[in-house]
Short mmCIF file of C-alpha atoms and ligand atoms in Angstrom, two decimals:
data_model
loop_
_atom_site.label_atom_id
_atom_site.label_comp_id
_atom_site.label_asym_id
_atom_site.label_seq_id
_atom_site.Cartn_x
_atom_site.Cartn_y
_atom_site.Cartn_z
CA MET A 1 73.88 -132.76 32.53
CA THR A 2 75.18 -129.37 32.03
CA ILE A 3 78.76 -129.08 32.05
CA LEU A 4 80.04 -126.10 34.10
CA ARG A 5 83.17 -124.13 33.42
CA ASP A 6 85.74 -124.26 36.29
CA SER A 7 85.32 -120.48 36.45
CA ALA A 8 81.77 -120.83 37.55
CA ILE A 9 82.83 -122.97 40.49
CA GLU A 10 85.58 -120.45 41.24
CA GLU A 11 83.09 -117.61 41.18
CA ALA A 12 80.75 -119.59 43.45
CA VAL A 13 83.49 -120.18 45.86
CA ALA A 14 84.41 -116.49 45.98
CA ALA A 15 80.74 -115.56 46.70
CA LEU A 16 80.37 -118.06 49.41
CA ALA A 17 83.59 -116.90 50.97
CA ALA A 18 82.30 -113.34 50.94
CA GLY A 19 79.20 -114.59 52.85
CA ARG A 20 76.94 -114.39 49.79
CA LEU A 21 74.36 -116.96 48.65
CA VAL A 22 74.85 -119.38 45.86
CA ALA A 23 72.15 -121.73 44.54
CA PHE A 24 73.24 -125.19 43.46
CA PRO A 25 71.68 -128.46 42.08
CA THR A 26 71.50 -131.50 44.24
CA GLU A 27 69.85 -134.77 43.24
CA THR A 28 66.74 -133.80 45.42
CA VAL A 29 66.13 -130.09 44.73
CA TYR A 30 68.10 -126.90 44.19
CA GLY A 31 69.70 -125.72 47.45
CA LEU A 32 70.31 -122.12 48.64
CA GLY A 33 73.92 -122.53 49.63
CA ALA A 34 75.85 -120.46 52.30
CA ASP A 35 78.94 -120.75 54.33
CA SER A 36 77.58 -122.85 57.40
CA THR A 37 80.39 -121.59 59.57
CA SER A 38 79.31 -117.92 59.14
CA ASP A 39 76.56 -116.76 61.34
CA THR A 40 75.88 -113.71 58.91
CA ALA A 41 75.76 -116.03 55.92
CA VAL A 42 73.36 -118.55 57.53
CA ALA A 43 71.20 -115.50 58.81
CA ARG A 44 71.09 -114.44 55.17
CA VAL A 45 69.53 -117.80 54.20
CA TYR A 46 66.70 -117.37 56.53
CA GLU A 47 66.18 -113.85 55.52
CA ALA A 48 66.39 -114.81 51.75
CA LYS A 49 63.69 -117.56 52.27
CA GLY A 50 61.41 -115.62 54.75
CA ARG A 51 61.94 -118.76 56.79
CA PRO A 52 60.94 -118.98 60.43
CA THR A 53 64.13 -119.08 62.29
CA PHE A 54 63.32 -122.03 64.53
CA ASN A 55 63.62 -124.24 61.49
CA PRO A 56 67.03 -125.86 61.50
CA LEU A 57 69.14 -126.31 58.42
CA ILE A 58 71.06 -129.25 56.76
CA ALA A 59 74.87 -129.07 56.71
CA HIS A 60 75.97 -130.52 53.32
CA VAL A 61 79.37 -132.20 53.24
CA PRO A 62 81.49 -134.00 50.64
CA ASP A 63 81.94 -137.33 52.57
CA LEU A 64 81.50 -139.21 55.82
CA ALA A 65 84.76 -138.24 57.25
CA ALA A 66 83.75 -134.53 56.80
CA ALA A 67 80.53 -135.30 58.57
CA GLU A 68 82.25 -136.93 61.56
CA ARG A 69 84.05 -133.61 62.23
CA LEU A 70 80.78 -132.00 62.75
CA VAL A 71 78.70 -134.53 64.65
CA ALA A 72 79.07 -137.51 66.85
CA PHE A 73 78.11 -140.71 64.88
CA SER A 74 76.45 -143.73 66.47
CA GLU A 75 76.90 -146.97 64.89
CA PRO A 76 73.46 -147.07 63.25
CA GLY A 77 74.43 -143.56 61.93
CA ARG A 78 77.47 -144.86 60.29
CA GLN A 79 75.62 -147.87 58.88
CA LEU A 80 73.05 -145.49 57.29
CA ALA A 81 75.92 -143.19 55.95
CA ARG A 82 77.70 -146.09 54.38
CA ALA A 83 74.57 -147.42 52.81
CA PHE A 84 73.01 -144.33 51.43
CA TRP A 85 75.63 -141.54 51.01
CA PRO A 86 75.98 -139.87 48.68
CA GLY A 87 72.34 -139.82 48.51
CA PRO A 88 68.90 -138.23 49.62
CA LEU A 89 69.26 -139.13 53.38
CA THR A 90 69.84 -136.72 56.16
CA LEU A 91 71.01 -137.78 59.58
CA VAL A 92 70.41 -135.71 62.61
CA LEU A 93 73.09 -136.28 65.27
CA PRO A 94 74.66 -134.47 68.46
CA ARG A 95 76.87 -131.57 67.54
CA GLN A 96 80.68 -132.27 68.23
CA PRO A 97 81.90 -129.89 71.00
CA ASP A 98 84.04 -128.03 68.52
CA CYS A 99 81.63 -128.08 65.64
CA PRO A 100 82.41 -125.11 63.36
CA VAL A 101 78.83 -124.87 61.97
CA SER A 102 76.82 -121.77 63.17
CA LEU A 103 74.55 -122.48 66.04
CA LEU A 104 71.90 -120.70 63.99
CA ALA A 105 71.82 -123.53 61.62
CA SER A 106 70.85 -125.88 64.55
CA ALA A 107 68.16 -123.31 65.49
CA GLY A 108 69.01 -123.65 69.29
CA LEU A 109 69.15 -127.53 69.27
CA ASP A 110 72.26 -129.38 70.35
CA THR A 111 71.90 -131.54 67.21
CA LEU A 112 72.81 -130.93 63.64
CA ALA A 113 71.44 -132.50 60.33
CA VAL A 114 74.09 -133.58 57.94
CA ARG A 115 73.91 -135.04 54.53
CA VAL A 116 76.41 -135.91 51.47
CA PRO A 117 74.45 -134.96 48.25
CA ASP A 118 74.56 -137.17 45.25
CA HIS A 119 75.29 -134.61 42.48
CA PRO A 120 78.57 -133.96 40.68
CA LEU A 121 78.18 -130.09 40.85
CA ALA A 122 77.34 -130.01 44.39
CA LEU A 123 80.22 -132.37 45.27
CA ARG A 124 82.56 -130.11 43.17
CA LEU A 125 81.44 -127.04 44.92
CA LEU A 126 81.73 -128.62 48.36
CA GLY A 127 85.24 -129.85 47.53
CA ALA A 128 86.25 -126.63 46.18
CA PHE A 129 84.88 -124.56 49.02
CA GLY A 130 86.31 -126.70 51.64
CA ARG A 131 83.61 -125.95 54.40
CA PRO A 132 80.22 -127.33 54.98
CA LEU A 133 77.35 -125.47 53.28
CA VAL A 134 73.84 -125.06 54.60
CA ALA A 135 71.55 -125.33 51.64
CA PRO A 136 67.81 -125.51 52.30
CA SER A 137 65.58 -125.62 49.19
CA ALA A 138 66.04 -122.50 47.04
CA ASN A 139 62.62 -121.00 47.24
CA LEU A 140 60.67 -118.74 49.44
CA SER A 141 59.42 -120.48 52.69
CA GLY A 142 56.19 -122.31 52.18
CA GLN A 143 56.34 -122.31 48.34
CA LEU A 144 57.01 -125.09 45.93
CA SER A 145 60.62 -126.50 45.89
CA PRO A 146 62.69 -125.69 42.88
CA THR A 147 63.65 -128.60 40.57
CA ALA A 148 65.25 -126.49 37.86
CA ALA A 149 67.69 -123.47 37.78
CA ALA A 150 64.90 -121.15 36.40
CA HIS A 151 62.55 -121.80 39.40
CA VAL A 152 65.33 -120.46 41.73
CA ARG A 153 65.91 -117.25 39.60
CA GLU A 154 62.01 -116.74 39.53
CA ALA A 155 61.67 -116.97 43.38
CA LEU A 156 64.83 -115.48 44.56
CA GLY A 157 66.27 -113.27 41.83
CA ASP A 158 69.01 -111.04 42.94
CA LYS A 159 69.01 -112.42 46.54
CA VAL A 160 71.39 -115.10 45.20
CA ALA A 161 74.90 -114.17 43.93
CA LEU A 162 74.82 -117.01 41.40
CA VAL A 163 72.88 -120.01 40.38
CA LEU A 164 74.81 -123.04 39.23
CA ASP A 165 72.72 -124.76 36.53
CA GLY A 166 72.92 -128.60 36.53
CA GLY A 167 69.59 -129.17 34.71
CA PRO A 168 66.51 -130.85 36.26
CA CYS A 169 66.89 -132.54 39.59
CA ARG A 170 66.83 -136.42 39.36
CA VAL A 171 64.99 -137.29 42.64
CA GLY A 172 62.73 -134.18 42.85
CA VAL A 173 61.64 -134.52 46.52
CA GLU A 174 63.70 -133.50 49.55
CA SER A 175 65.92 -135.88 51.50
CA THR A 176 64.44 -138.37 54.16
CA VAL A 177 65.41 -137.06 57.63
CA ILE A 178 66.26 -139.55 60.21
CA GLY A 179 66.77 -138.47 63.85
CA LEU A 180 69.53 -140.43 65.66
CA SER A 181 69.84 -138.50 68.95
CA GLY A 182 67.08 -140.40 70.70
CA ALA A 183 66.78 -143.90 72.00
CA ARG A 184 65.62 -145.23 68.58
CA PRO A 185 66.11 -143.80 65.12
CA ALA A 186 63.09 -141.78 64.20
CA LEU A 187 61.66 -140.68 60.83
CA LEU A 188 61.53 -136.84 61.05
CA ARG A 189 60.54 -136.44 57.28
CA PRO A 190 59.75 -138.96 54.59
CA GLY A 191 61.89 -138.25 51.43
CA GLY A 192 64.06 -139.48 48.65
CA VAL A 193 65.09 -142.63 50.41
CA PRO A 194 62.07 -144.68 51.18
CA ALA A 195 61.68 -145.32 54.95
CA GLU A 196 61.49 -149.05 54.34
CA ALA A 197 65.05 -149.15 53.05
CA VAL A 198 66.29 -147.36 56.16
CA GLU A 199 64.34 -149.86 58.32
CA ALA A 200 65.98 -152.78 56.49
CA ILE A 201 69.31 -151.53 57.93
CA VAL A 202 68.34 -150.07 61.39
CA GLY A 203 65.00 -151.60 62.24
CA ALA A 204 61.69 -150.12 62.96
CA LEU A 205 61.69 -146.29 62.93
CA GLU A 206 59.92 -144.17 65.57
CA ALA A 207 57.30 -141.84 64.03
CA ALA A 208 58.22 -138.18 64.66
CA GLY A 209 56.35 -137.19 67.86
CA ASP A 210 54.64 -133.91 68.49
CA GLY A 211 57.44 -132.61 70.68
CA PRO A 212 58.79 -129.23 70.66
CA LEU A 213 60.67 -129.87 67.35
CA ARG A 214 58.65 -128.61 64.41
CA SER A 215 60.55 -128.83 61.22
CA PRO A 216 59.51 -127.48 57.93
CA GLY A 217 58.85 -131.10 57.17
CA GLN A 218 56.31 -131.03 60.00
CA LEU A 219 54.65 -127.69 59.36
CA ASP A 220 51.16 -128.30 58.40
CA SER A 221 51.18 -125.86 55.27
CA HIS A 222 54.32 -126.14 53.26
CA TYR A 223 55.43 -126.80 49.66
CA ALA A 224 52.25 -124.95 48.58
CA PRO A 225 51.37 -123.60 45.18
CA ALA A 226 49.13 -120.47 45.09
CA LEU A 227 45.89 -122.33 44.05
CA PRO A 228 44.07 -124.52 46.38
CA VAL A 229 44.85 -128.26 46.16
CA ARG A 230 42.23 -130.92 46.40
CA LEU A 231 43.58 -134.60 47.08
CA GLU A 232 42.10 -138.03 46.17
CA ALA A 233 40.40 -136.59 43.09
CA THR A 234 38.90 -139.08 40.67
CA ALA A 235 38.32 -136.18 38.00
CA ALA A 236 38.81 -132.44 37.80
CA ARG A 237 35.88 -130.18 38.46
CA PRO A 238 35.17 -127.18 36.16
CA GLY A 239 38.01 -124.72 36.36
CA GLU A 240 40.42 -127.17 38.10
CA ALA A 241 43.64 -128.45 36.62
CA LEU A 242 44.37 -132.13 37.11
CA LEU A 243 47.55 -133.69 38.49
CA ALA A 244 47.11 -137.13 37.31
CA PHE A 245 48.96 -140.35 38.16
CA GLY A 246 48.99 -143.71 36.30
CA PRO A 247 47.77 -144.89 32.80
CA ARG A 248 43.98 -144.03 33.37
CA ALA A 249 43.93 -140.24 33.63
CA PRO A 250 40.46 -138.91 33.05
CA THR A 251 40.36 -136.39 30.08
CA GLY A 252 38.44 -133.12 30.04
CA ALA A 253 40.26 -130.98 32.79
CA ALA A 254 41.22 -127.36 32.03
CA ALA A 255 44.87 -128.58 32.16
CA THR A 256 46.21 -132.14 32.79
CA LEU A 257 49.67 -133.35 33.52
CA ASP A 258 50.42 -136.86 34.40
CA LEU A 259 53.14 -137.49 36.99
CA SER A 260 53.82 -140.86 35.59
CA PRO A 261 51.69 -142.44 32.99
CA THR A 262 53.26 -145.89 33.70
CA GLY A 263 52.62 -145.58 37.47
CA ASP A 264 56.37 -145.22 38.22
CA LEU A 265 56.77 -143.54 41.72
CA ALA A 266 60.35 -142.41 41.10
CA GLU A 267 59.39 -140.60 37.78
CA ALA A 268 56.37 -139.15 39.75
CA ALA A 269 58.63 -137.70 42.57
CA ALA A 270 60.96 -136.13 39.99
CA ASN A 271 58.00 -134.49 38.16
CA LEU A 272 56.21 -133.47 41.29
CA PHE A 273 57.25 -129.89 41.95
CA ALA A 274 57.68 -128.87 38.30
CA PHE A 275 54.21 -130.04 37.54
CA LEU A 276 52.63 -128.35 40.41
CA ARG A 277 54.36 -125.21 39.38
CA ARG A 278 53.07 -125.50 35.81
CA LEU A 279 49.43 -126.10 36.91
CA ASP A 280 49.65 -123.22 39.35
CA ARG A 281 48.10 -120.78 36.74
CA SER A 282 46.07 -117.60 37.56
CA ASP A 283 43.44 -118.57 34.95
CA LEU A 284 42.60 -121.60 36.98
CA ASP A 285 40.52 -122.09 40.21
CA GLY A 286 42.37 -125.05 41.84
CA ILE A 287 44.48 -128.27 41.41
CA ALA A 288 42.93 -131.60 41.78
CA VAL A 289 45.24 -134.44 42.49
CA MET A 290 44.65 -138.28 41.82
CA PRO A 291 45.44 -140.59 44.49
CA ILE A 292 49.15 -141.82 44.79
CA PRO A 293 49.97 -145.23 46.45
CA GLU A 294 51.24 -144.89 49.89
CA ARG A 295 54.36 -146.92 49.55
CA GLY A 296 58.03 -146.40 48.82
CA LEU A 297 58.60 -142.76 47.33
CA GLY A 298 54.72 -142.46 47.38
CA ARG A 299 54.93 -141.61 51.05
CA ALA A 300 57.17 -138.69 50.44
CA ILE A 301 55.05 -137.55 47.50
CA ASN A 302 51.79 -137.71 49.58
CA ASP A 303 53.51 -136.10 52.55
CA ARG A 304 54.33 -132.99 50.25
CA LEU A 305 50.79 -133.16 48.66
CA ARG A 306 48.92 -133.15 52.06
CA ARG A 307 50.86 -130.16 53.01
CA ALA A 308 50.28 -128.37 49.85
CA ALA A 309 46.58 -129.01 50.38
CA ALA A 310 46.52 -128.00 54.12
CA PRO A 311 44.82 -124.67 55.26
CA ARG A 312 47.31 -121.87 54.88
CA PRO A 313 48.31 -120.01 57.95
CA GLY A 314 47.25 -116.29 58.28
CA THR A 315 45.30 -116.26 55.05
CA PRO A 316 41.52 -116.28 55.45
CA GLY A 317 41.17 -116.58 51.51
CA LEU A 318 42.04 -119.91 49.89
CA LYS A 319 44.56 -118.44 47.46
CA GLY A 320 46.92 -117.04 50.11
CA ARG A 321 50.54 -118.63 50.30
CA GLY A 322 52.03 -120.14 53.27
CA THR A 323 54.94 -118.64 55.27
P1 AMP B 401 65.37 -128.52 54.06
O1 AMP B 401 66.52 -127.73 54.33
O2 AMP B 401 64.33 -127.54 53.57
O3 AMP B 401 65.51 -129.71 53.24
O4 AMP B 401 64.66 -129.05 55.51
C1 AMP B 401 65.45 -129.42 56.53
C2 AMP B 401 64.84 -130.68 57.28
O5 AMP B 401 65.76 -131.26 58.21
C3 AMP B 401 63.64 -130.08 58.11
O6 AMP B 401 62.60 -131.08 58.10
C4 AMP B 401 64.20 -129.90 59.34
O7 AMP B 401 63.44 -129.79 60.45
C5 AMP B 401 65.13 -131.12 59.52
N1 AMP B 401 66.25 -130.80 60.52
C6 AMP B 401 67.34 -130.03 60.22
N2 AMP B 401 68.04 -130.07 61.20
C7 AMP B 401 67.43 -130.64 62.37
C8 AMP B 401 67.79 -131.07 63.68
N3 AMP B 401 68.84 -130.47 64.26
N4 AMP B 401 66.86 -131.61 64.36
C9 AMP B 401 65.66 -132.12 63.70
N5 AMP B 401 65.44 -131.94 62.41
C10 AMP B 401 66.18 -131.15 61.79
MG1 MG B 402 62.05 -126.57 51.62
#
């Protein structure tokens, strides 16, 4: 873990207070942080990411008490917060009448997504700033999520005032998003906390419907490298890189990276975005991905991979990027 000088946190707080963007590490991926109570600052997040404005953002807070000031908790919500915070679980709940978070962050909904990140730097920053931060992944919309400070600098450059460097992200995929404003808890996006662990506390989850809510986690093409991605591959074809999983990775691909030679899904999740990025080379034609088991964190990994492999919007050629 990188130790940061207090002056870096002070600098970050000053930039945030001035409405500027500060990227910071969380246990999931690097977040593009902004003062959630400022409409202008939140708008700059959408602008910097090129993100469709109908996608709502997550408000990051230091603890449950801070979250209770923003949204109205139900009992299942509190149980989940106690069980998994700080951690990669996001709860979507009705906004409090006096919720100070910009309505832009809710993208027109009367709900708000909240989370307590499990990272010492993120918690220090939240404590020092004293207001909730919106912090979607610090990448251009549709592209790979950043799991290292260098990824953020490459993608966003001078759109961010500062990148706090906390080393590589431990979990490596985004948070699990649970909707708690309906009759039953719903899985809106699989992520760092396995859905099974959530169900052990609140019972069976409803699957996210095809309702009006389209979250980035529900856009078909998202999390995409520039190269086309081919799933369920047993071996790479000529010109393809191989993203392998498990001990029996075939040899002979133009480039091979194994997400976890021991078949450990947590290790695979932590490596996912960084490895896709390393294989996304202009001298290759595509990325072939071996099957990943559909259990635990494998569900989140496969969800991201299916979107990386989905047809890209508005690009007739295969090499186009998503939005
Ligand atoms: P990201 O900030 O990139 O980690 O993505 C935020 C995720 O939370 C997306 O899947 C959003 O659609 C989801 N989300 C955020 N706010 C809400 C909300 N009010 N209702 C439903 N989903 C939400
Ligand atoms: Mg994202």
